[in-house]
Each structure stands twice: as C-alpha cells, then as structure tokens.
PDB file of C-alpha atoms in Angstrom:
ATOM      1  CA  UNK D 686       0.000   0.000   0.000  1.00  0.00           C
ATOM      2  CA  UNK D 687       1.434   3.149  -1.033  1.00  0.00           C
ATOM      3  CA  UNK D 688       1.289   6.106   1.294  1.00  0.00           C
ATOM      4  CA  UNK D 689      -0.570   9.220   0.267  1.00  0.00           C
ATOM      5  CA  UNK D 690       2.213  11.960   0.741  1.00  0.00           C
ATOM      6  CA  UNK D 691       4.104  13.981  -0.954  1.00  0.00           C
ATOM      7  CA  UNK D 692       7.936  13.051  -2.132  1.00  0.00           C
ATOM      8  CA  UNK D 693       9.271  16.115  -0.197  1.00  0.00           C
ATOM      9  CA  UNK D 694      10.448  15.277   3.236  1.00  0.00           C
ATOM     10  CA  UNK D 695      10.793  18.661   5.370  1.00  0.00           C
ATOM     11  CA  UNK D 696      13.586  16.630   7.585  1.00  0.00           C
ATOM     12  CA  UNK D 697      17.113  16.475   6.564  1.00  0.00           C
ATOM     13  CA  UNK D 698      19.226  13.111   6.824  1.00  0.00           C
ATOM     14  CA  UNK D 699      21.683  14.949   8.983  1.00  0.00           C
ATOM     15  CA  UNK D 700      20.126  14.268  12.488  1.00  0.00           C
ATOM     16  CA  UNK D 701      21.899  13.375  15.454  1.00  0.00           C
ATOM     17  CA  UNK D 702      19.414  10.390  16.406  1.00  0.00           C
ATOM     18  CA  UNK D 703      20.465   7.168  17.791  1.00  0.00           C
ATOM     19  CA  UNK D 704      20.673   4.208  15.579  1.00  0.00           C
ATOM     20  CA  UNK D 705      16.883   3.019  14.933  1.00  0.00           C
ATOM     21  CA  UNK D 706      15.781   5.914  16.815  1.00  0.00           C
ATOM     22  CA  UNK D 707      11.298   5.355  16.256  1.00  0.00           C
ATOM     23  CA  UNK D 708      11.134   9.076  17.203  1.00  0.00           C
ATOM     24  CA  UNK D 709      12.914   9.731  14.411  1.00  0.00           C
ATOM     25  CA  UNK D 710      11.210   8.084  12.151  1.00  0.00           C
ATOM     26  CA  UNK D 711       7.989   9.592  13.703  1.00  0.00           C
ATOM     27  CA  UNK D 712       8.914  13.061  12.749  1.00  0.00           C
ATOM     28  CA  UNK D 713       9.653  12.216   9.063  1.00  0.00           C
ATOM     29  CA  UNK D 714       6.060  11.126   8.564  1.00  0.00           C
ATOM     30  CA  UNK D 715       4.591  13.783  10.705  1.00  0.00           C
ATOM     31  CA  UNK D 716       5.850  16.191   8.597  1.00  0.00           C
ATOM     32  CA  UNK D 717       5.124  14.572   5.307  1.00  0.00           C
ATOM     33  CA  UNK D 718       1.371  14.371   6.319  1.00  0.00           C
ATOM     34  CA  UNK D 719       1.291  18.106   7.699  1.00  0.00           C
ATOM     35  CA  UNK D 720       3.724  19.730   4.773  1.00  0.00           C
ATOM     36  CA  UNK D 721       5.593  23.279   5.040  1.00  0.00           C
ATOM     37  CA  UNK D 722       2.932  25.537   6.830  1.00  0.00           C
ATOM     38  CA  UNK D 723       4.374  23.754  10.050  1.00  0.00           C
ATOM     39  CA  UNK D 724       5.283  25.408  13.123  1.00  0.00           C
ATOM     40  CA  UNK D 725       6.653  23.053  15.830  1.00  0.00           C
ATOM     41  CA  UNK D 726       7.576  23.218  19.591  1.00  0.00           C
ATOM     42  CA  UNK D 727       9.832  21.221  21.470  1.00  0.00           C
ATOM     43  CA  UNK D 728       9.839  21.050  24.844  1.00  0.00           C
ATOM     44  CA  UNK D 729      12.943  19.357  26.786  1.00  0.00           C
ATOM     45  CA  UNK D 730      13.167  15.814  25.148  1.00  0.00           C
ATOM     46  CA  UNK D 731      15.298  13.565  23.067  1.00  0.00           C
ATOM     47  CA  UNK D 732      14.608  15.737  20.002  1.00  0.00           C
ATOM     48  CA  UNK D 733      15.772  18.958  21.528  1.00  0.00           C
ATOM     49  CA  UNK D 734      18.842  16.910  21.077  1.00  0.00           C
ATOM     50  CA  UNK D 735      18.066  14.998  17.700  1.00  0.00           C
ATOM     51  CA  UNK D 736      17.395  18.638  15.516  1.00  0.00           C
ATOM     52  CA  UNK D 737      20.741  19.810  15.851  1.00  0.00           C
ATOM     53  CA  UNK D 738      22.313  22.819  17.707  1.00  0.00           C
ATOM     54  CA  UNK D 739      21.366  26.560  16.847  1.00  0.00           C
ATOM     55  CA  UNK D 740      21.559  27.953  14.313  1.00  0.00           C
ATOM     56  CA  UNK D 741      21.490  24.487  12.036  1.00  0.00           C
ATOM     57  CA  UNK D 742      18.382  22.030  12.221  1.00  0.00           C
ATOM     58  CA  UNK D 743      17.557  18.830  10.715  1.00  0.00           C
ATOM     59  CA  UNK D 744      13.977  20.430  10.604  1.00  0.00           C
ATOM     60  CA  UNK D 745      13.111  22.656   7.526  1.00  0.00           C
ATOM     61  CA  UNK D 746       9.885  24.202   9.563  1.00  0.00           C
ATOM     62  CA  UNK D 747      10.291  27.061  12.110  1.00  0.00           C
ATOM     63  CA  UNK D 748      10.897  25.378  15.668  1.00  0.00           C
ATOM     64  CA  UNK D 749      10.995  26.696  19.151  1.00  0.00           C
ATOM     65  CA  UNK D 750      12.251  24.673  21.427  1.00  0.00           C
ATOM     66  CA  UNK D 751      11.060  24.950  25.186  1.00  0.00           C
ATOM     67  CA  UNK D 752      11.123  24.381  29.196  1.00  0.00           C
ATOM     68  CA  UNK D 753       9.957  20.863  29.492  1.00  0.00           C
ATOM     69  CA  UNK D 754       6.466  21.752  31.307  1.00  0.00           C
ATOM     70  CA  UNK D 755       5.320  24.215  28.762  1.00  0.00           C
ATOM     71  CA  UNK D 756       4.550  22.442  25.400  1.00  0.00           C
ATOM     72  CA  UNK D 757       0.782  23.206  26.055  1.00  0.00           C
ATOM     73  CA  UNK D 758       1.472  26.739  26.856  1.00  0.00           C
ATOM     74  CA  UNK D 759       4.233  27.639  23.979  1.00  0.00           C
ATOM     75  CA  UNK D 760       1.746  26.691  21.441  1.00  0.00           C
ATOM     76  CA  UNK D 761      -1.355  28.342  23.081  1.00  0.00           C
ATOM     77  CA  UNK D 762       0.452  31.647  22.663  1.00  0.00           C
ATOM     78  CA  UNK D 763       1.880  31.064  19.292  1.00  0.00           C
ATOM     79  CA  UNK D 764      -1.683  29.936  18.166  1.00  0.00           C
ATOM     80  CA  UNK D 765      -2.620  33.282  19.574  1.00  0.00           C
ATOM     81  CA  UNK D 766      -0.469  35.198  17.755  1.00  0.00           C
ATOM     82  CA  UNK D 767      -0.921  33.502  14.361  1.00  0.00           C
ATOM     83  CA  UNK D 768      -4.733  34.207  14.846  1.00  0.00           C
ATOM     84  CA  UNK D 769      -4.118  38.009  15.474  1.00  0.00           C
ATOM     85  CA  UNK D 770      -1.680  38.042  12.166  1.00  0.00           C
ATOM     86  CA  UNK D 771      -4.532  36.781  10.534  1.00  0.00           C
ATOM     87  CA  UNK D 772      -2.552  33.207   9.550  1.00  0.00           C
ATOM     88  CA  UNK D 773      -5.046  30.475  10.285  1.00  0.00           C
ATOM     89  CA  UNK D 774      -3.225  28.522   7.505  1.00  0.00           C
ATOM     90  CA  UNK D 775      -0.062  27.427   9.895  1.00  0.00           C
ATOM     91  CA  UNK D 776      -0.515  24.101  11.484  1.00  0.00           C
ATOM     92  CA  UNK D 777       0.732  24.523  15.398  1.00  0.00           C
ATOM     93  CA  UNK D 778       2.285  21.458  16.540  1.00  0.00           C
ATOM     94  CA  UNK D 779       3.732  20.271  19.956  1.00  0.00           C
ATOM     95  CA  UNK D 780       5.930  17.796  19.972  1.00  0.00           C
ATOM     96  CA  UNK D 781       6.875  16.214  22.895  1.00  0.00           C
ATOM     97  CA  UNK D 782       8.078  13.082  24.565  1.00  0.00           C
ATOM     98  CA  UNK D 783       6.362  10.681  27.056  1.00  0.00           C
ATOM     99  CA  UNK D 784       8.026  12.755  30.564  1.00  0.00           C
ATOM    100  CA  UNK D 785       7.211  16.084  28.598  1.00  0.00           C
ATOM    101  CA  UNK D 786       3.489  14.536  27.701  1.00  0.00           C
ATOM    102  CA  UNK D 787       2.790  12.135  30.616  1.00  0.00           C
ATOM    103  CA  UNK D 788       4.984  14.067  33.315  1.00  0.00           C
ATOM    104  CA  UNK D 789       6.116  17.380  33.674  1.00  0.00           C
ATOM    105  CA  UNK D 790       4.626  18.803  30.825  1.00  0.00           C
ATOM    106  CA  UNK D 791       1.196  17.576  31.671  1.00  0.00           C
ATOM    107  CA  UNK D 792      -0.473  20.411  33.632  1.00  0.00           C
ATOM    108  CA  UNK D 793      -0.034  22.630  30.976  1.00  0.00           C
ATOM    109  CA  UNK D 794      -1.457  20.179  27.977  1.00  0.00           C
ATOM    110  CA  UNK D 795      -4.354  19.803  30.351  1.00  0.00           C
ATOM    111  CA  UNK D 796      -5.359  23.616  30.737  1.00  0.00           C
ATOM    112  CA  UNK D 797      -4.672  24.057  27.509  1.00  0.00           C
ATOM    113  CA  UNK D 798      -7.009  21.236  25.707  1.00  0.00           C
ATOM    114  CA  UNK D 799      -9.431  22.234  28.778  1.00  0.00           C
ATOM    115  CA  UNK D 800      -9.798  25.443  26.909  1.00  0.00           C
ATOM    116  CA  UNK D 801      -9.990  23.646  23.848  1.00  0.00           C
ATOM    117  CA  UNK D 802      -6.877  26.167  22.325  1.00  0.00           C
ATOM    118  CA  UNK D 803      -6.537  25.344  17.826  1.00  0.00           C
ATOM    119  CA  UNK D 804      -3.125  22.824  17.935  1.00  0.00           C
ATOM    120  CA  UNK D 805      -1.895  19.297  17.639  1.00  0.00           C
ATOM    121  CA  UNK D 806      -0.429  17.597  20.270  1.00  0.00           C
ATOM    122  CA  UNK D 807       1.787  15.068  19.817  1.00  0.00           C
ATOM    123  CA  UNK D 808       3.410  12.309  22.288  1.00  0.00           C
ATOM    124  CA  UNK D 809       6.362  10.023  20.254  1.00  0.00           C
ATOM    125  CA  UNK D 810       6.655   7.578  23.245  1.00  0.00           C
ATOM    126  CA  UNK D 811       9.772   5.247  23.930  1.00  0.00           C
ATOM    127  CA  UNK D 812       8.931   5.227  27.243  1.00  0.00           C
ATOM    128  CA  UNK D 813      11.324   6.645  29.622  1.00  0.00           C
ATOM    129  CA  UNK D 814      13.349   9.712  30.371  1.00  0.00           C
ATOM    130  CA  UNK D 815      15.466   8.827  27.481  1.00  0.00           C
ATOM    131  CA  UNK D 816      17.660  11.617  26.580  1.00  0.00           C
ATOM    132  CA  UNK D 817      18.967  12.170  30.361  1.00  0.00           C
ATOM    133  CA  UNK D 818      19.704   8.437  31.071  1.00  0.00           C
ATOM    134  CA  UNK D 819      16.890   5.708  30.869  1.00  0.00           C
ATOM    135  CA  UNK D 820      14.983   7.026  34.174  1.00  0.00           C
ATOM    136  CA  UNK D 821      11.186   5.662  34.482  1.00  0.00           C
ATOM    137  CA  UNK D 822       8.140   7.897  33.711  1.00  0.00           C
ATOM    138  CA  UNK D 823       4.606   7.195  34.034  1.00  0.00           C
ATOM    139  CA  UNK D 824       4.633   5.792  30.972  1.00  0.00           C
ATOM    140  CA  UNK D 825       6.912   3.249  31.773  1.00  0.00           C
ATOM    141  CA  UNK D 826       5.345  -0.242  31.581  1.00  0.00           C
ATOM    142  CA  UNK D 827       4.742  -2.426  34.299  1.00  0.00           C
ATOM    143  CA  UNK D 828       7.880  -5.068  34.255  1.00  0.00           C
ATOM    144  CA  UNK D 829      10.348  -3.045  32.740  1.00  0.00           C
ATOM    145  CA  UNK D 830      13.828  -2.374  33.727  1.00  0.00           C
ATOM    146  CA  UNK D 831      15.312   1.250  33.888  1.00  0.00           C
ATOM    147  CA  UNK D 832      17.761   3.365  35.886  1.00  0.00           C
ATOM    148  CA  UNK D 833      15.728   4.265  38.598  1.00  0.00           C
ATOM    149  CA  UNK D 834      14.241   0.520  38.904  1.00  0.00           C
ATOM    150  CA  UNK D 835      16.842  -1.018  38.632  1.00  0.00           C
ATOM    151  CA  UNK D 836      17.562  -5.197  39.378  1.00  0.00           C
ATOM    152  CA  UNK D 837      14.625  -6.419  41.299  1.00  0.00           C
ATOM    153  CA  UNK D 838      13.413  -2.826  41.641  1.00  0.00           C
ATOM    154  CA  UNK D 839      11.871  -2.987  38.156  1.00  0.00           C
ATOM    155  CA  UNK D 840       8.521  -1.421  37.879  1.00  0.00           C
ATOM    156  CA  UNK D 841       5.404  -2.653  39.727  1.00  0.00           C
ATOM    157  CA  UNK D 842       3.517  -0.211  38.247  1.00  0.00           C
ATOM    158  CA  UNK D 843       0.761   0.109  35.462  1.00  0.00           C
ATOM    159  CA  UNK D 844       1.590   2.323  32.542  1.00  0.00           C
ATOM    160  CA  UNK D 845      -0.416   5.325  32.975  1.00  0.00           C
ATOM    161  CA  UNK D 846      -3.459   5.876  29.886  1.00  0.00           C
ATOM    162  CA  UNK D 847      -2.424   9.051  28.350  1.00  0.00           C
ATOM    163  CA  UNK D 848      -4.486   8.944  25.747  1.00  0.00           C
ATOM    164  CA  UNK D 849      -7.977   7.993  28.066  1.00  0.00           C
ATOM    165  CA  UNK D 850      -6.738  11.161  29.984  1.00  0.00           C
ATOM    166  CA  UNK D 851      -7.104  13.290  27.299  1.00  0.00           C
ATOM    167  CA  UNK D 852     -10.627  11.773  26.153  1.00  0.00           C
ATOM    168  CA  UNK D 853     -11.720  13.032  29.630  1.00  0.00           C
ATOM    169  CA  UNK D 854     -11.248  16.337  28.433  1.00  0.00           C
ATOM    170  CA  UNK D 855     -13.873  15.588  25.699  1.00  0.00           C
ATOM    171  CA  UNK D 856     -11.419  17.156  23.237  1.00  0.00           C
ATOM    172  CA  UNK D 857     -12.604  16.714  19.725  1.00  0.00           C
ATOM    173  CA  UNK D 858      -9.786  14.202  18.524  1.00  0.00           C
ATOM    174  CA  UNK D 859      -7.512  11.913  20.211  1.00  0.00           C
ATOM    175  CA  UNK D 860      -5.445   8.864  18.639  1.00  0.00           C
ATOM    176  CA  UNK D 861      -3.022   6.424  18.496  1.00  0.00           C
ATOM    177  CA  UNK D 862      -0.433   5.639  16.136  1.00  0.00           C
ATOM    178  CA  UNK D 863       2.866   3.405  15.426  1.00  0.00           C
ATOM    179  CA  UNK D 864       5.765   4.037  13.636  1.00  0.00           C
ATOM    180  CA  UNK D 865       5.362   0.399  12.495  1.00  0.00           C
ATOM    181  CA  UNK D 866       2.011   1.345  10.664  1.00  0.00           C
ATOM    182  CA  UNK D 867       2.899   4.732   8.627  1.00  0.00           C
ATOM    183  CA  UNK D 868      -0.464   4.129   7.128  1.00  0.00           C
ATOM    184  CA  UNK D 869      -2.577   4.246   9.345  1.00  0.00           C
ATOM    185  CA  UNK D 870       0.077   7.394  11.214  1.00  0.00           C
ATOM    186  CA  UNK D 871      -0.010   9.079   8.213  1.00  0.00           C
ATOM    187  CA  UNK D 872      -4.074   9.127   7.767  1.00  0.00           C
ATOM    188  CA  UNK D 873      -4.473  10.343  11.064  1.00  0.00           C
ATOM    189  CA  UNK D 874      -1.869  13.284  11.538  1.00  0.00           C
ATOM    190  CA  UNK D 875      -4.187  14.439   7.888  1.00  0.00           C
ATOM    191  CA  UNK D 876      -7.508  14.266   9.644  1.00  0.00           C
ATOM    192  CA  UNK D 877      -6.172  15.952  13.022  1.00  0.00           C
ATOM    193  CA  UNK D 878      -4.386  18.892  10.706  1.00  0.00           C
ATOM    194  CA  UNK D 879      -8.563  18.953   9.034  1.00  0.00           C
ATOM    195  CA  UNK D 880     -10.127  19.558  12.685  1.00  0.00           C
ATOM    196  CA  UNK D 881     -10.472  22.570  14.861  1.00  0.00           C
ATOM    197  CA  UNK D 882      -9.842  22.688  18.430  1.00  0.00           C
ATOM    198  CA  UNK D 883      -7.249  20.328  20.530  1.00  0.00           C
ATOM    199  CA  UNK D 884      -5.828  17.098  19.076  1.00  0.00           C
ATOM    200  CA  UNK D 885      -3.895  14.844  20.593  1.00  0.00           C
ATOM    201  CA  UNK D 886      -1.582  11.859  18.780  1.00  0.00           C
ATOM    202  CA  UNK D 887       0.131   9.747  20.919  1.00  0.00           C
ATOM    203  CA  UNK D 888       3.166   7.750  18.792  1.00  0.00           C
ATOM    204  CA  UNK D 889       4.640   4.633  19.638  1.00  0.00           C
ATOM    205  CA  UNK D 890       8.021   4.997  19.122  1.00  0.00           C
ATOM    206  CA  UNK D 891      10.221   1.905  19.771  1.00  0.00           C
ATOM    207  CA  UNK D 892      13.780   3.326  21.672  1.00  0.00           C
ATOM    208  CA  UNK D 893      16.916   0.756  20.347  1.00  0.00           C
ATOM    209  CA  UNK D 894      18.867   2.437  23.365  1.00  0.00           C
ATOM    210  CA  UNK D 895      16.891   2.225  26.251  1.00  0.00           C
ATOM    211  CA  UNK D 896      14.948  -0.915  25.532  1.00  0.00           C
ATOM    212  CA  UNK D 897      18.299  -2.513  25.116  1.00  0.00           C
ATOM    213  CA  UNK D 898      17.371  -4.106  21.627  1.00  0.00           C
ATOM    214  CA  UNK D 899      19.284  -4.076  18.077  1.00  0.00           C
ATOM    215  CA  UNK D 900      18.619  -0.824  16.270  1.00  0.00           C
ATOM    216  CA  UNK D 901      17.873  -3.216  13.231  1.00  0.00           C
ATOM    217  CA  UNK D 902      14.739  -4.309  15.614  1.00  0.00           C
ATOM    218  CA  UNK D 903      12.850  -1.036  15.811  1.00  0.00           C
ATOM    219  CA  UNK D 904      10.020  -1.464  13.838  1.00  0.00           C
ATOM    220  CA  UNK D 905       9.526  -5.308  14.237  1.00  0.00           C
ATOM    221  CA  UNK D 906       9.105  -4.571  18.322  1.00  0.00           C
ATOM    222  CA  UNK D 907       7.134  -1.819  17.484  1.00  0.00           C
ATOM    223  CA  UNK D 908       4.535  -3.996  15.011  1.00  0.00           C
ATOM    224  CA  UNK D 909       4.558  -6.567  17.878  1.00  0.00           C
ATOM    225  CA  UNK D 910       3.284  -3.813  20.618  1.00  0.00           C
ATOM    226  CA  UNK D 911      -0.029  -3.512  18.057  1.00  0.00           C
ATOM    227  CA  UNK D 912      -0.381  -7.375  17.334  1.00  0.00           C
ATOM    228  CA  UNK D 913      -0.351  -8.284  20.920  1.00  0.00           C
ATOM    229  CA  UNK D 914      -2.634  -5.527  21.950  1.00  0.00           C
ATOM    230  CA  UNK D 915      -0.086  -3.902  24.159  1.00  0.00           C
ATOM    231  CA  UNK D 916      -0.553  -0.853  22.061  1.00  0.00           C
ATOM    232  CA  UNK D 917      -3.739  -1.041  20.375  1.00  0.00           C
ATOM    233  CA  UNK D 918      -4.598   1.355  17.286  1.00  0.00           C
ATOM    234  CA  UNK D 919      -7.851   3.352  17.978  1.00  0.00           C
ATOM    235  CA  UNK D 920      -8.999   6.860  18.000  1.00  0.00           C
ATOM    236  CA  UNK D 921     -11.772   8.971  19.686  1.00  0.00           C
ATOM    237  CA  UNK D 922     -13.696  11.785  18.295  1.00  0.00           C
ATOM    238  CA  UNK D 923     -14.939  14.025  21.200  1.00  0.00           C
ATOM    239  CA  UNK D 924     -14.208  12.126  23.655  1.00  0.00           C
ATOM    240  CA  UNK D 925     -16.766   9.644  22.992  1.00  0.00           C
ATOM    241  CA  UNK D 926     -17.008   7.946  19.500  1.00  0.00           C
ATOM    242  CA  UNK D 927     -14.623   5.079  19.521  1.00  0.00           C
ATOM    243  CA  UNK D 928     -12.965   3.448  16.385  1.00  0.00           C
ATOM    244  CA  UNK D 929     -10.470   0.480  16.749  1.00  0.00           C
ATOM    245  CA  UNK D 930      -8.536   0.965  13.402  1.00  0.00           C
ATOM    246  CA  UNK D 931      -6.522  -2.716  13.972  1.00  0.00           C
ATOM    247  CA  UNK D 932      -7.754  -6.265  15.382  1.00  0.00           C
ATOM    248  CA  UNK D 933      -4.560  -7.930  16.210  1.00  0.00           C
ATOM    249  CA  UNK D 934      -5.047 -11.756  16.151  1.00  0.00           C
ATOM    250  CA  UNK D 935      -3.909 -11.969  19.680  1.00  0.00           C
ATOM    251  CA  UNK D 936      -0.081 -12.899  19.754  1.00  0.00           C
ATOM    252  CA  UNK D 937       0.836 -13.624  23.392  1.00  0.00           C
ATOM    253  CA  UNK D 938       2.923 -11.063  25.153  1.00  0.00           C
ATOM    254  CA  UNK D 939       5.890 -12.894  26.391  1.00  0.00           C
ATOM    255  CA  UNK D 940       7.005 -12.828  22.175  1.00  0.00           C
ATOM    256  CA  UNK D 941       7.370  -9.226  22.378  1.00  0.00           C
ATOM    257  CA  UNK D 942       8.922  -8.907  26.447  1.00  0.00           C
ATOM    258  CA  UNK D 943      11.583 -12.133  24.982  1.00  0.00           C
ATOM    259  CA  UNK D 944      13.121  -9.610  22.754  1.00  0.00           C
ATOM    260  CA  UNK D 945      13.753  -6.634  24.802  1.00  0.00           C
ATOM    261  CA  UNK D 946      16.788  -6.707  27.656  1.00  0.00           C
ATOM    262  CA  UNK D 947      14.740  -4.156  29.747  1.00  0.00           C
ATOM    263  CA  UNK D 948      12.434  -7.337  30.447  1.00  0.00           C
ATOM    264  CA  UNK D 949      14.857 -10.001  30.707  1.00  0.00           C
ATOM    265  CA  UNK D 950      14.384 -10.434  34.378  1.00  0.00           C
ATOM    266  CA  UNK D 951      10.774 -11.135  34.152  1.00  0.00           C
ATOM    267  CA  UNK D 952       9.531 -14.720  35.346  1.00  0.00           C
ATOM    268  CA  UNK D 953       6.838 -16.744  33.401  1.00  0.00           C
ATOM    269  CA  UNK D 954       4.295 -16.009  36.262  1.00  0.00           C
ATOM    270  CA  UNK D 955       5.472 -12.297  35.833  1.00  0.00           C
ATOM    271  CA  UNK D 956       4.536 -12.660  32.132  1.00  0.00           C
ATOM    272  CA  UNK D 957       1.229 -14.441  32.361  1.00  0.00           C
ATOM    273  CA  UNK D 958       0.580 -11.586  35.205  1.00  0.00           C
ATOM    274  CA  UNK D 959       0.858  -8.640  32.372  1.00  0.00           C
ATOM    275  CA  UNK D 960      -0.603 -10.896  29.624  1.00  0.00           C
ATOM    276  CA  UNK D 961      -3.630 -10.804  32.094  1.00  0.00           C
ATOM    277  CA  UNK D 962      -3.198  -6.625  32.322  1.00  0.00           C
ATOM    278  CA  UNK D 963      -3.063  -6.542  28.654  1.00  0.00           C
ATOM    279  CA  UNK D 964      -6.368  -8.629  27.747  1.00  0.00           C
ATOM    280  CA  UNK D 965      -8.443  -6.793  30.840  1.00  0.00           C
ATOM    281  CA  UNK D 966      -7.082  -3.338  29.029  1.00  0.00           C
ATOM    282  CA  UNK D 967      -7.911  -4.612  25.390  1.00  0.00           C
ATOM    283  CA  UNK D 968     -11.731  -5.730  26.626  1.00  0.00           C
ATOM    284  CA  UNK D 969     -12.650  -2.381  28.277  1.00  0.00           C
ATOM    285  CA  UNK D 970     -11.348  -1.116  24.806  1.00  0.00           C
ATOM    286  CA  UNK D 971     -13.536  -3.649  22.973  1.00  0.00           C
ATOM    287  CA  UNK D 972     -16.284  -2.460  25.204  1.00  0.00           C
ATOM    288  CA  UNK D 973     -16.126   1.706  24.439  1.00  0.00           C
ATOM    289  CA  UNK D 974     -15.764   0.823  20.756  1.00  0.00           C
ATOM    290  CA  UNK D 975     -18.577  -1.488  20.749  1.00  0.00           C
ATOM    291  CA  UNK D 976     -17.262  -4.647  19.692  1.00  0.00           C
ATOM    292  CA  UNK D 977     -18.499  -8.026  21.155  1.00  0.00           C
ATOM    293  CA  UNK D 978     -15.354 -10.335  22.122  1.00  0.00           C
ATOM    294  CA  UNK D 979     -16.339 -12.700  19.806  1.00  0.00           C
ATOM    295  CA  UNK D 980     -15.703 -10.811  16.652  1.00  0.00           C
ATOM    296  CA  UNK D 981     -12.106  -9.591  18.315  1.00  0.00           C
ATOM    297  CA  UNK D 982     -10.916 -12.280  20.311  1.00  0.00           C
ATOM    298  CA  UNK D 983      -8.543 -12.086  23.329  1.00  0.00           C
ATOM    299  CA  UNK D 984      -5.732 -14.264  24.332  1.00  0.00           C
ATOM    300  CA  UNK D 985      -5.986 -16.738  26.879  1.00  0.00           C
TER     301      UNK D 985
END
C-alpha cells in the first residue's frame, strides 16, 4: 500500500538520532502528512537533542524549542499570535516526549485542551526519560527495567493511559499511532491537521537504546506492541465515539517482552501476570468501541 504523501520530506538526513531511533522516524512522517505551513515546539526531550544545535536544524519548519512543562502553553500563545496576524493557515504542533506529555509537561497540555486552544499535540513515546539516562516515567510499563528501577526494583507499576486522559477532556480528537504502521500514522496526523480545536496523537516509538534491543529491531518490536494488543490502534472523536482501526489476532505477550533486555528479568508467572493486564485493558477497549469479544478475540 502506497502512502498518500508527498515526495518532499521537510527533515534532513543529517540528524543526530540514535541508531533506529522510532522518534525519528515519527517526525519524518509527521511532517510529510502536515507539509511546510508547520510550526513546531519542542519542549525538553530527546529531540531537543536529535534537531541539531542553533543555528542548524535537521527540521526545515520554524521550531521553538522549550522548558519541558510548557509544550501546552508555547503553542497556546503562538496559536494566539498567528490568529491576530490573521494566519489560520499554519498548522501549530507540539511535539513532545512521554516525561514532557505524561509528566512534567502535563499540567499545561491539560489547561490548555481544557480550553480547547486550535493545535496538535503530539506524544512520540519510547517510554522513559530517554535523553537524560533511561529514568522511568509514568509511561513506563509495568515489568520493565530502567535506571531508577533497577535489578529487582523494576517497575510494579501500570503504565499510565495518556491517551484515556485526554478523552476526559472531551477534546474533539484523540489517537493512536505506530511508527510500524505509517499508514494508518499518516491518515491520522491528515484528519487531526482537518479539525479545529485540541488534538492529541500519541506515537509509539520503539527506543533501540533504552529498551536494550538491536537498532535493526525497531520497527519489528514496534509492530509486535499492536499485534499483541499492548498498544492497540484506535482513535476517539470528542471524547466519545470510539474506532479500533486494527484487530490484532492476539499474539501472546511474552514474544514481544523475549526480545527486549529491559524485560529479561521477568519470570513466566510475571509474564502471564501482564498478559492478564493486557487482555483486561484490550476488553474495556472492545467495550467503548462497541465490539463483542467474539468478533475480536482475546488471548488466553
């Protein structure tokens, strides 16, 4: 299946990205699907590192890059300011990662999609405070291994629902998306760029570094975190209209933790534990989209 963009990529090669880096690759069909009229902001993350120092960028749209809390705020005000120009051609983009989105940075995404303020909102998420050294966030998954849960310290702790979050503000689009389904990434980054208001995209974006996996591995780990519902493909139009855009066949879990080091020191009962997280999560999914089990299926 051919993707519906245009040749013209509005990121340069010359990025300072890891090896396999998903976030990365996220940005390259971001901007394909959004095109020049782009204004992005970059709060503290791995891409304030990844662009490049001043005054060179790998990015060939105008970028500010922020404090970490304030990707919310920054593009309120620059919204603002196009509107009062008169530019309501310029697509306003945050960019952020999972601490930026899920963390520090989420006070100010919440008042500002409260308010319901004209910009897109996106999450790439590895996972972790990856650009200053592999430390947990709230979007850390329960099992995994990182700095600060270290050994037998690894987390005991559901990943938090970013994306349900933002449904609770009844905003009028919210969605998922993989870098292993450009797709189905690039269709929806088009329809948020078509609606008015807040819109949120939250990116899977596989992380060769701090997952402790080949670079070569990226995209495979990232298609197996949709086919074995760990990260399901849906979206939500105003915070109530489900749409599951992907019915995995139900590949157990323990195929995708097997090939990650962060999870190495997970037990089978540890394994049949989250494959037990993972099907409860994907049926209360089923159930706000509408779709009987039997037509979707869940692992045993």
């Amino acid at each position: 299946m051919e993707l519906d963009v245009l040749d013209r990529d509005y990121m340069c090669s010359g990025h300072v990205g890891c090896p396999g880096c998903g976030a990365a690759i996220a940005m390259r069909f971001l901007l394909k699907a959004l095109g020049e009229k782009t204004m992005m902001v970059i709060p503290a993350c791995c891409w304030s590192i990844i662009a490049g120092p001043h005054p060179q960028s790998t990015l060939k749209v105008p970028v500010l890059h922020t404090a970490f809390e304030t990707g919310g705020a920054v593009a309120s005000g620059i919204r603002a300011a196009l509107d009062a120009k008169g530019d309501t051609e310029t697509t306003v983009v945050t960019w952020a990662g999972d601490g930026g989105t899920f963390d520090i940075g989420f006070q100010a995404l919440s008042g500002a999609v409260e308010r319901n303020e004209d910009f897109i909102y996106v999450c790439y998420d590895n996972e972790a405070y990856m650009n200053t050294g592999v430390q947990r966030s709230s979007s850390t998954p329960y099992g995994a291994w990182t700095t600060t849960t270290p050994g037998q310290e690894w987390k005991r702790l559901r990943k938090k629902n970013i994306v349900e979050a933002l449904v609770a503000h009844r905003i009028p689009y919210a969605a998922t998306a993989s870098i292993a389904f450009p797709e189905d990434l690039v269709r929806k980054v088009k329809k948020a760029k078509g609606i008015k208001g807040s819109r949120f995209l939250h990116i899977y974006a596989s992380c060769p570094t701090g997952w402790r996996i080949p670079s070569e591995m990226a995209i495979k780990i990232a298609r197996m975190a949709v086919q074995t519902n760990i990260f399901p493909l849906y979206e939500v139009e105003n915070g109530v209209r489900y749409t599951i855009n992907y019915m995995p066949k139900g590949y157990l879990v323990r195929e995708y933790f097997k090939l990650q080091g962060r999870f190495k020191h997970l037990t089978d009962n540890d394994l049949e534990q989250i494959q037990e997280m993972v099907n409860e999560d994907w049926e209360l999914l089923l159930r706000k989209a509408g779709v009987s089990m039997s037509a979707a299926g869940t692992v045993a």
